[in-house]
Amino acid sequence: MSDAPHSEVLSDRPVLVVDFGAQYAQLIARRVREANVFSEVVPSTTSTEELLAKQPAAIILSGGPSSVYAEGAPGLDPALLEAGIPVFGMCYGFQAMVQALGGTVERTGLSEYGSTPALISDATSTLFNGQPSEQSVWMSHGDSATEAPEGMRVTAATSGAPVAAFEDDERRLYGVQWHPEVMHSTFGQRVLENFLLRGAGLSGEWTAHNVVESLVDQVRETIGDKRVLCALSGGVDSSVAAALVQRAVGDQLTCVFVDHGLLRSGEAEQVEKEFVAATGVDLVVVDAKEQFLSALAGVSDPEEKRKIIGREFIRVFEQAARDVVGSAERDGHPVEFLVQGTLYPDVVESGGGTGTANIKSHHNVGGLPDDLQFKLVEPLRLLFKDEVRQVGLELGVPEEIVWRQPFPGPGLGIRIVGEVTGERLEILRAADQIARAELSAAGLDREIWQCPVVLLADVRSVGVQGDGRTYGHPVVLRPVSSEDAMTADWTRVPYDVLAKISTRITNEVPEVNRVVLDVTSKPPGTIEWE
């Protein structure tokens, strides 16, 4: 997102990404938005009538695992290609276009997988304007288009795909056999942007400024003069959602922050001081450290710990909400809405539909009791995490919160392998603070998705400190890189940075005598240990 004059971008005609079962459907939507164009993912089961009813500015047909000839494979209604809407097919979507338009797709025995050289026959065409005549593309196909549909101009070929790209500027129909959305296609983003800006004629006004202005208007219209409640965790999503609603309705919003004692060093203070100072939000802080520690006493099983933390959080939030609601009702201004930081991947993965600042009447949030009935406001439900960060910066949320690494709801409770105690929490906080400080000093904050520090509380290792034998705890560093946390790889942190972290932890945290590095990807490992 970049800055631009305000427009009703959230109500503009979207670019629809029709998902044929691709593992990259969300990634396509992200890449479209990187071109400052709004996009939404819709299932391939959506009828042509339903697609056109959304008044799309353009349509992208994703890849998919099927052969166009396989029984039960998702089909493409030729009427969609005759509706005058710009269409761009990728991989399976490309072959579906070929078939629907009367071209030929065959199993030639020349499958292509992975990086493949493509020869561009016209570097002045709509898709390939300004690009080299040979480029590396990412292929994943068994079938190949051998004959282009009538009226289509073939503009690229590979050794296994004689028709690897085609274009029809008159009908505004385009397609490529490869995956331009992945980084391995060296000019993939340029091809996609050429379709959006040149082929479909879109202006590219999906910007942080525009998004904030539109969402503020929508939230203000929805809430009116009613009161709003928000459970503020201090994480990116809830913080940005709260800041957005506060911008829209001011002191009609009350945030409840439950300090369960499982936060990292300085985080509670950061929310209480920096966030409130930057946004002016009305904040109620509940100190529930002792309640959570008492409930977790003697518990080592990770699933049981999660359930206890979730249960206690709901109990504390319930009481705080009752207090806020009761006070508001006495003032004659009952609370009717509850803010939640739902993001677009949550919506897509749960099979949810599209929309703007969505309102669900009487939604029972996270186990809230029947006597706390709210309408749910989800102002961020059309945004990806990176877009939420940009919106947060636009709203003036402190950078320390905006760029905060994802942090699990159960907090440090699931980063202690074993029973959670006050002493163990202090050990882990100290080690975690050192790791975070050194990674920040090395300028690695933006490169690392997150770096859990795990205390192996039920494990002891022999060490030597101060010429004496020690029997201390090991801690694990788990730096990972990811785009959406669905998959992840361990981050190759420079050895000198790792050495500083290890030296400082073993010197400054006396209970720890060993630091180890987790070099497992996801899958097979998860990001968190518990």
XYZ file of C-alpha atoms in Angstrom:
530
model
C 0.000 0.000 0.000
C 1.123 3.535 -0.750
C -0.461 6.896 -0.047
C -3.072 8.385 -2.406
C -6.201 10.580 -2.259
C -9.239 9.086 -0.548
C -11.725 7.021 -2.553
C -14.318 4.428 -1.598
C -11.878 1.629 -2.344
C -13.544 -0.948 -0.128
C -16.798 -0.598 -2.030
C -15.162 -0.437 -5.459
C -15.520 -3.308 -7.868
C -13.105 -6.016 -6.699
C -10.768 -8.260 -8.627
C -12.142 -11.737 -7.919
C -9.677 -14.623 -7.567
C -11.616 -17.770 -8.453
C -10.077 -20.574 -6.415
C -9.877 -23.910 -8.248
C -8.282 -25.572 -5.231
C -4.903 -23.875 -5.546
C -2.468 -23.815 -2.671
C -1.645 -20.275 -3.781
C -5.118 -18.672 -3.983
C -4.483 -16.362 -1.021
C -1.045 -15.558 -2.393
C -2.608 -14.445 -5.693
C -4.914 -12.109 -3.784
C -1.924 -10.737 -1.886
C 0.015 -10.129 -5.102
C -2.950 -8.279 -6.609
C -3.096 -6.050 -3.560
C 0.642 -5.407 -3.827
C -0.269 -3.756 -7.124
C -2.607 -1.473 -5.108
C -5.715 -3.214 -6.415
C -8.381 -4.673 -4.128
C -8.988 -8.422 -4.462
C -11.159 -11.133 -2.933
C -10.986 -14.934 -3.098
C -14.146 -16.805 -4.130
C -14.638 -20.576 -4.560
C -14.867 -22.078 -8.036
C -18.355 -23.318 -7.147
C -19.586 -19.726 -7.361
C -21.948 -19.474 -10.338
C -21.389 -17.064 -13.206
C -24.478 -15.137 -12.123
C -23.104 -14.771 -8.594
C -19.688 -13.712 -9.872
C -21.138 -11.067 -12.161
C -23.467 -9.840 -9.413
C -20.356 -8.755 -7.512
C -19.580 -6.407 -10.420
C -15.922 -7.434 -10.602
C -13.380 -5.131 -12.191
C -11.523 -8.248 -13.371
C -11.389 -11.983 -12.727
C -8.352 -14.194 -12.117
C -8.657 -17.956 -12.491
C -6.258 -19.726 -10.133
C -4.301 -22.924 -10.543
C -5.506 -26.192 -9.099
C -4.543 -29.828 -8.578
C -6.920 -31.351 -11.140
C -6.646 -32.176 -14.809
C -9.294 -30.404 -16.870
C -10.251 -33.880 -18.139
C -10.547 -35.513 -14.718
C -13.969 -36.641 -13.579
C -15.411 -34.043 -11.235
C -12.798 -31.443 -12.125
C -14.060 -27.877 -11.628
C -15.328 -26.422 -14.876
C -15.447 -22.944 -16.356
C -18.661 -21.516 -17.780
C -17.879 -20.048 -21.222
C -20.465 -17.345 -20.467
C -18.038 -15.853 -17.939
C -15.563 -15.268 -20.769
C -18.243 -13.594 -22.868
C -19.375 -11.121 -20.206
C -16.927 -8.373 -21.171
C -14.999 -8.669 -17.886
C -11.182 -8.871 -18.161
C -10.076 -12.421 -17.301
C -6.608 -13.793 -16.538
C -6.027 -17.551 -16.242
C -3.074 -19.148 -14.408
C -2.025 -22.801 -14.749
C -5.276 -24.790 -14.331
C -7.250 -21.586 -14.878
C -5.351 -21.078 -18.132
C -6.173 -24.590 -19.344
C -9.803 -24.148 -18.311
C -9.921 -21.030 -20.492
C -8.354 -22.890 -23.408
C -10.934 -25.651 -23.127
C -13.920 -23.307 -22.629
C -12.932 -21.229 -25.673
C -12.555 -24.226 -27.983
C -8.793 -24.723 -27.902
C -7.002 -28.015 -27.251
C -5.505 -29.312 -24.014
C -3.680 -32.656 -24.152
C -1.575 -34.949 -21.994
C 1.516 -34.804 -24.191
C 3.838 -36.641 -21.823
C 5.939 -33.472 -21.478
C 5.076 -32.462 -17.937
C 6.852 -29.472 -16.421
C 7.459 -28.884 -12.727
C 9.550 -26.206 -11.075
C 11.740 -23.557 -12.671
C 11.377 -23.566 -16.468
C 12.691 -21.193 -19.174
C 9.919 -19.511 -21.164
C 10.453 -17.882 -24.548
C 8.455 -14.672 -25.054
C 7.541 -14.118 -28.692
C 6.326 -10.526 -28.260
C 7.971 -8.364 -25.599
C 5.652 -5.470 -26.510
C 2.430 -7.359 -25.759
C 0.090 -6.414 -22.924
C 1.407 -9.072 -20.524
C 5.085 -8.987 -21.431
C 5.691 -5.343 -22.219
C 9.172 -4.287 -21.135
C 10.354 -7.781 -20.207
C 13.165 -9.931 -21.640
C 12.449 -12.443 -24.391
C 13.496 -15.305 -22.109
C 12.562 -15.569 -18.450
C 12.372 -18.205 -15.738
C 8.849 -19.238 -14.758
C 7.468 -21.674 -12.175
C 5.580 -24.552 -13.785
C 3.402 -27.280 -12.281
C 1.421 -29.052 -14.982
C 0.951 -32.435 -16.595
C -1.462 -31.438 -19.370
C -0.475 -28.822 -21.963
C -2.314 -26.511 -24.307
C -1.363 -27.593 -27.825
C -3.727 -25.411 -29.834
C -4.823 -21.908 -28.868
C -8.510 -20.937 -29.107
C -9.589 -18.979 -32.155
C -8.752 -15.294 -31.829
C -6.049 -15.857 -29.244
C -2.498 -14.719 -29.966
C 0.191 -17.020 -28.542
C 2.850 -14.889 -26.852
C 5.008 -17.443 -24.993
C 6.121 -21.072 -25.227
C 8.268 -23.546 -23.318
C 9.785 -26.886 -24.332
C 6.815 -28.723 -22.814
C 4.056 -26.208 -23.589
C 3.821 -24.874 -27.157
C 1.010 -22.594 -25.995
C 2.335 -21.231 -22.688
C 0.621 -17.835 -22.847
C -2.021 -16.163 -24.952
C -3.629 -12.741 -25.210
C -6.714 -11.194 -26.778
C -6.780 -7.446 -26.187
C -10.134 -6.995 -27.920
C -11.941 -9.367 -25.555
C -9.489 -8.620 -22.705
C -8.772 -12.305 -22.152
C -5.290 -13.379 -21.050
C -3.560 -16.421 -19.631
C -0.253 -18.070 -18.765
C 0.510 -21.729 -18.100
C 2.773 -20.917 -15.153
C 2.371 -19.423 -11.664
C 3.228 -15.702 -11.880
C 2.256 -15.218 -8.233
C 5.238 -17.112 -6.816
C 8.652 -15.523 -6.387
C 10.307 -18.220 -8.518
C 8.670 -16.675 -11.615
C 11.210 -13.895 -12.034
C 8.884 -11.443 -13.809
C 5.664 -12.848 -12.377
C 4.592 -9.710 -10.520
C 5.261 -7.608 -13.619
C 3.080 -9.949 -15.704
C 0.289 -9.745 -13.126
C 0.528 -5.968 -12.856
C 0.503 -5.652 -16.650
C -2.776 -7.562 -16.713
C -4.301 -5.436 -13.974
C -3.110 -2.015 -15.109
C -2.790 -2.451 -18.878
C -5.159 -5.300 -19.707
C -7.943 -4.508 -17.251
C -7.237 -0.774 -17.127
C -7.342 -0.501 -13.314
C -5.918 2.543 -11.573
C -4.328 0.975 -8.492
C -5.794 2.930 -5.577
C -5.790 0.234 -2.884
C -3.700 2.227 -0.409
C -3.333 2.416 3.351
C -4.761 5.940 3.437
C -7.770 4.985 1.334
C -8.415 1.850 3.366
C -8.353 3.736 6.665
C -10.692 6.441 5.398
C -13.194 3.929 4.006
C -13.166 1.679 7.067
C -13.531 4.613 9.459
C -16.592 5.772 7.500
C -18.077 2.274 7.512
C -17.498 1.699 11.230
C -18.920 5.121 12.090
C -22.028 4.452 10.014
C -22.494 0.999 11.563
C -22.029 1.930 15.203
C -23.738 5.306 15.174
C -23.991 6.678 18.712
C -23.823 3.263 20.449
C -21.108 2.051 22.846
C -18.442 -0.486 21.828
C -16.273 -2.967 23.738
C -12.936 -4.457 22.640
C -10.814 -7.194 24.210
C -7.323 -5.746 23.702
C -4.492 -8.285 23.787
C -1.679 -5.922 22.843
C -1.090 -7.844 19.628
C -1.115 -6.298 16.179
C -4.620 -7.311 15.117
C -6.613 -6.271 18.184
C -4.540 -3.091 18.582
C -5.140 -1.931 15.008
C -8.819 -2.882 15.160
C -9.192 -0.893 18.387
C -7.333 2.114 16.963
C -9.518 2.069 13.853
C -12.764 1.944 15.831
C -11.475 4.620 18.207
C -10.710 6.854 15.207
C -14.296 6.319 14.060
C -16.290 6.707 17.284
C -13.887 8.122 19.881
C -14.842 7.686 23.525
C -17.755 5.418 22.617
C -15.118 2.636 22.664
C -13.850 0.988 25.839
C -10.968 -1.505 25.622
C -10.414 -4.215 28.213
C -6.847 -5.438 28.670
C -6.436 -8.599 30.746
C -2.915 -8.889 32.171
C -2.707 -12.608 32.826
C 0.947 -12.525 33.817
C 1.981 -14.564 30.782
C 3.187 -11.622 28.700
C 6.743 -10.848 27.689
C 8.769 -8.217 29.502
C 7.415 -4.697 29.076
C 4.352 -5.602 27.022
C 1.706 -4.726 29.592
C 3.350 -1.349 30.165
C 3.559 -0.802 26.406
C -0.183 -1.252 26.019
C -1.047 0.816 29.098
C 1.178 3.749 28.193
C 2.288 3.885 24.555
C -0.891 2.583 22.927
C -3.182 4.755 25.032
C -0.973 7.811 24.486
C -0.953 7.304 20.705
C -4.657 6.564 20.250
C -6.395 8.153 23.228
C -8.424 4.988 23.742
C -10.341 4.428 26.990
C -8.609 1.428 28.582
C -9.645 -0.770 31.488
C -6.752 -2.913 32.792
C -7.478 -6.037 34.815
C -4.601 -7.482 36.864
C -5.293 -11.228 36.917
C -1.763 -12.596 37.356
C -2.452 -14.461 40.589
C -5.680 -15.934 39.267
C -3.941 -17.428 36.241
C -0.929 -18.725 38.165
C -3.196 -20.399 40.715
C -5.238 -22.061 37.965
C -2.069 -23.335 36.242
C -0.414 -24.708 39.379
C 0.710 -28.315 38.956
C -0.301 -28.501 35.262
C 2.273 -29.594 32.646
C 0.145 -30.923 29.764
C 0.177 -28.295 26.984
C -3.411 -28.830 25.895
C -4.658 -28.584 29.449
C -2.646 -25.398 29.921
C -4.221 -23.891 26.810
C -7.724 -24.765 28.010
C -7.102 -23.351 31.481
C -5.686 -20.094 30.102
C -8.604 -19.741 27.669
C -11.162 -20.486 30.379
C -9.673 -18.037 32.871
C -9.382 -15.328 30.237
C -13.064 -15.651 29.403
C -13.978 -15.487 33.095
C -11.933 -12.340 33.674
C -13.168 -10.694 30.496
C -16.775 -11.579 31.346
C -16.556 -9.788 34.676
C -14.773 -6.777 33.202
C -17.361 -6.593 30.425
C -20.193 -6.769 32.957
C -18.625 -3.896 34.868
C -18.285 -1.774 31.711
C -21.763 -2.694 30.469
C -23.320 -2.009 33.862
C -21.657 1.371 34.109
C -22.689 2.282 30.564
C -26.283 1.234 31.166
C -26.446 3.364 34.307
C -25.349 6.290 32.164
C -28.043 5.474 29.624
C -25.603 4.326 26.914
C -25.719 0.499 26.699
C -22.916 -1.391 24.977
C -24.181 -2.994 21.762
C -21.006 -3.903 19.832
C -17.877 -5.976 20.374
C -14.728 -5.438 18.261
C -12.705 -8.411 17.021
C -9.441 -8.410 15.024
C -10.440 -11.058 12.467
C -8.194 -11.024 9.359
C -8.848 -12.119 5.773
C -6.982 -15.457 6.004
C -9.286 -16.377 8.895
C -12.308 -15.616 6.707
C -11.024 -17.532 3.687
C -9.859 -20.558 5.658
C -13.152 -20.816 7.508
C -15.123 -20.709 4.260
C -16.494 -17.261 5.037
C -17.887 -14.903 2.465
C -16.826 -11.442 1.445
C -17.952 -8.049 2.572
C -16.661 -4.975 4.320
C -16.697 -4.104 8.033
C -18.863 -7.094 8.693
C -21.528 -7.187 11.394
C -22.858 -10.483 12.780
C -25.775 -10.009 15.142
C -25.650 -11.745 18.534
C -22.422 -13.583 17.775
C -21.228 -15.664 20.744
C -17.540 -14.726 20.744
C -14.991 -17.159 22.182
C -17.435 -18.704 24.627
C -18.959 -15.488 25.967
C -22.095 -16.230 28.014
C -25.664 -15.726 26.844
C -26.130 -12.645 29.017
C -23.421 -10.810 27.062
C -25.033 -10.446 23.659
C -23.215 -8.146 21.246
C -23.120 -7.401 17.568
C -19.661 -8.261 16.314
C -17.614 -5.660 14.424
C -14.699 -7.032 12.350
C -13.220 -4.006 10.566
C -10.056 -5.824 9.414
C -11.715 -8.913 7.982
C -10.698 -8.074 4.400
C -7.030 -7.417 5.184
C -3.902 -9.558 5.294
C -1.397 -9.182 8.143
C 0.990 -6.966 6.177
C -1.920 -4.678 5.216
C -3.031 -4.509 8.847
C 0.457 -3.302 9.765
C 0.260 -0.545 7.134
C -3.174 0.504 8.384
C -1.774 0.557 11.919
C 1.024 2.896 10.895
C -1.483 5.127 9.108
C -3.537 5.271 12.321
C -0.503 6.204 14.408
C -0.255 2.956 16.351
C 3.268 2.793 17.848
C 5.747 0.975 15.611
C 6.739 -1.273 18.504
C 3.195 -2.676 18.443
C 2.691 -2.597 14.665
C 5.873 -4.582 14.007
C 5.467 -6.838 16.988
C 6.029 -10.482 16.190
C 2.930 -12.701 16.357
C 2.413 -13.858 19.922
C 0.117 -16.721 20.962
C -2.961 -16.002 23.058
C -1.773 -18.305 25.869
C 1.454 -16.292 25.916
C 4.515 -17.610 27.713
C 2.365 -20.322 29.235
C 2.978 -22.489 26.170
C 6.626 -21.511 25.845
C 7.433 -23.207 29.120
C 7.674 -26.961 28.616
C 6.424 -28.088 32.003
C 4.533 -26.463 34.849
C 4.101 -22.685 34.707
C 5.339 -20.941 37.847
C 6.217 -17.371 38.701
C 9.914 -18.217 38.922
C 9.948 -19.966 35.537
C 8.110 -17.062 33.927
C 10.774 -14.646 35.170
C 13.547 -16.873 33.766
C 11.856 -17.041 30.380
C 11.080 -13.315 30.297
C 14.728 -12.501 30.941
C 15.982 -14.851 28.200
C 13.317 -13.685 25.753
C 14.101 -10.025 26.352
C 17.774 -10.609 25.570
C 16.988 -12.502 22.351
C 14.590 -9.812 21.164
C 17.041 -7.017 21.995
C 19.913 -8.626 20.073
C 17.757 -9.472 17.037
C 16.547 -5.859 16.962
C 20.091 -4.521 17.344
C 21.120 -6.656 14.362
C 18.274 -5.184 12.259
C 16.536 -8.537 11.865
C 13.078 -7.652 13.177
C 11.513 -7.355 9.721
C 13.237 -10.489 8.382
C 12.006 -12.798 11.112
C 8.311 -13.685 11.320
C 8.763 -14.523 14.976
C 11.325 -15.999 17.328
C 9.787 -17.945 20.203
C 12.163 -18.547 23.086
C 11.253 -21.806 24.815
C 12.209 -22.777 28.366
C 12.681 -26.521 28.827
C 11.631 -26.304 32.445
C 11.458 -30.045 33.025
C 14.913 -30.608 31.532
C 18.246 -30.001 33.241
C 21.664 -30.000 31.642
C 25.133 -30.078 33.155
C 27.251 -26.986 32.676
C 30.291 -25.148 33.986
C 29.944 -21.555 35.148
C 32.455 -19.730 37.354
C 34.679 -22.820 37.582
C 31.812 -24.712 39.145
C 29.420 -27.397 37.996
C 25.899 -26.230 37.252
C 22.694 -28.073 36.631
C 20.588 -25.525 34.805
C 17.801 -25.201 32.266
C 18.258 -25.153 28.479
C 16.390 -22.591 26.386
C 15.550 -23.002 22.714
C 15.687 -20.240 20.083
C 13.086 -20.781 17.340
C 13.572 -18.049 14.679
C 11.272 -18.623 11.696
C 10.462 -16.874 8.432
C 6.972 -17.022 6.937
C 4.361 -15.027 5.058
C 1.238 -16.312 6.752
C 2.351 -18.913 9.339
C 0.745 -21.716 7.327
C 4.245 -22.836 6.380
C 7.566 -21.633 7.747
C 11.299 -22.169 7.521
C 13.881 -21.545 10.183
C 15.663 -18.240 9.736
C 19.404 -18.348 9.065
C 20.376 -15.897 11.783
C 24.061 -14.866 11.464
C 26.373 -16.830 13.729
C 27.707 -13.727 15.446
C 24.175 -12.693 16.444
C 23.441 -16.172 17.776
C 26.708 -16.070 19.708
C 25.774 -12.752 21.340
C 22.342 -14.053 22.308
C 23.790 -17.261 23.783
C 26.557 -15.476 25.660
C 24.249 -12.866 27.144
C 21.598 -15.381 28.203
C 24.056 -17.721 29.924
C 25.859 -14.775 31.552
C 22.808 -12.785 32.632
C 20.219 -15.480 33.415
C 21.888 -17.671 36.058
C 19.261 -20.421 35.885
C 20.102 -21.076 32.190
C 23.350 -22.801 31.208
C 22.630 -23.898 27.650
C 21.131 -22.241 24.525
C 20.091 -24.383 21.556
C 18.763 -23.543 18.069
C 15.681 -25.165 16.510
C 16.323 -25.701 12.772
C 13.054 -27.465 11.907
C 10.759 -26.209 9.161
C 6.941 -26.226 9.257
C 5.942 -28.872 8.357
C 6.944 -31.156 10.030
C 7.353 -28.994 13.143
C 4.996 -26.274 14.297
C 6.229 -22.765 15.089
C 5.380 -23.039 18.774
C 6.608 -26.039 20.769
C 3.341 -26.576 22.626
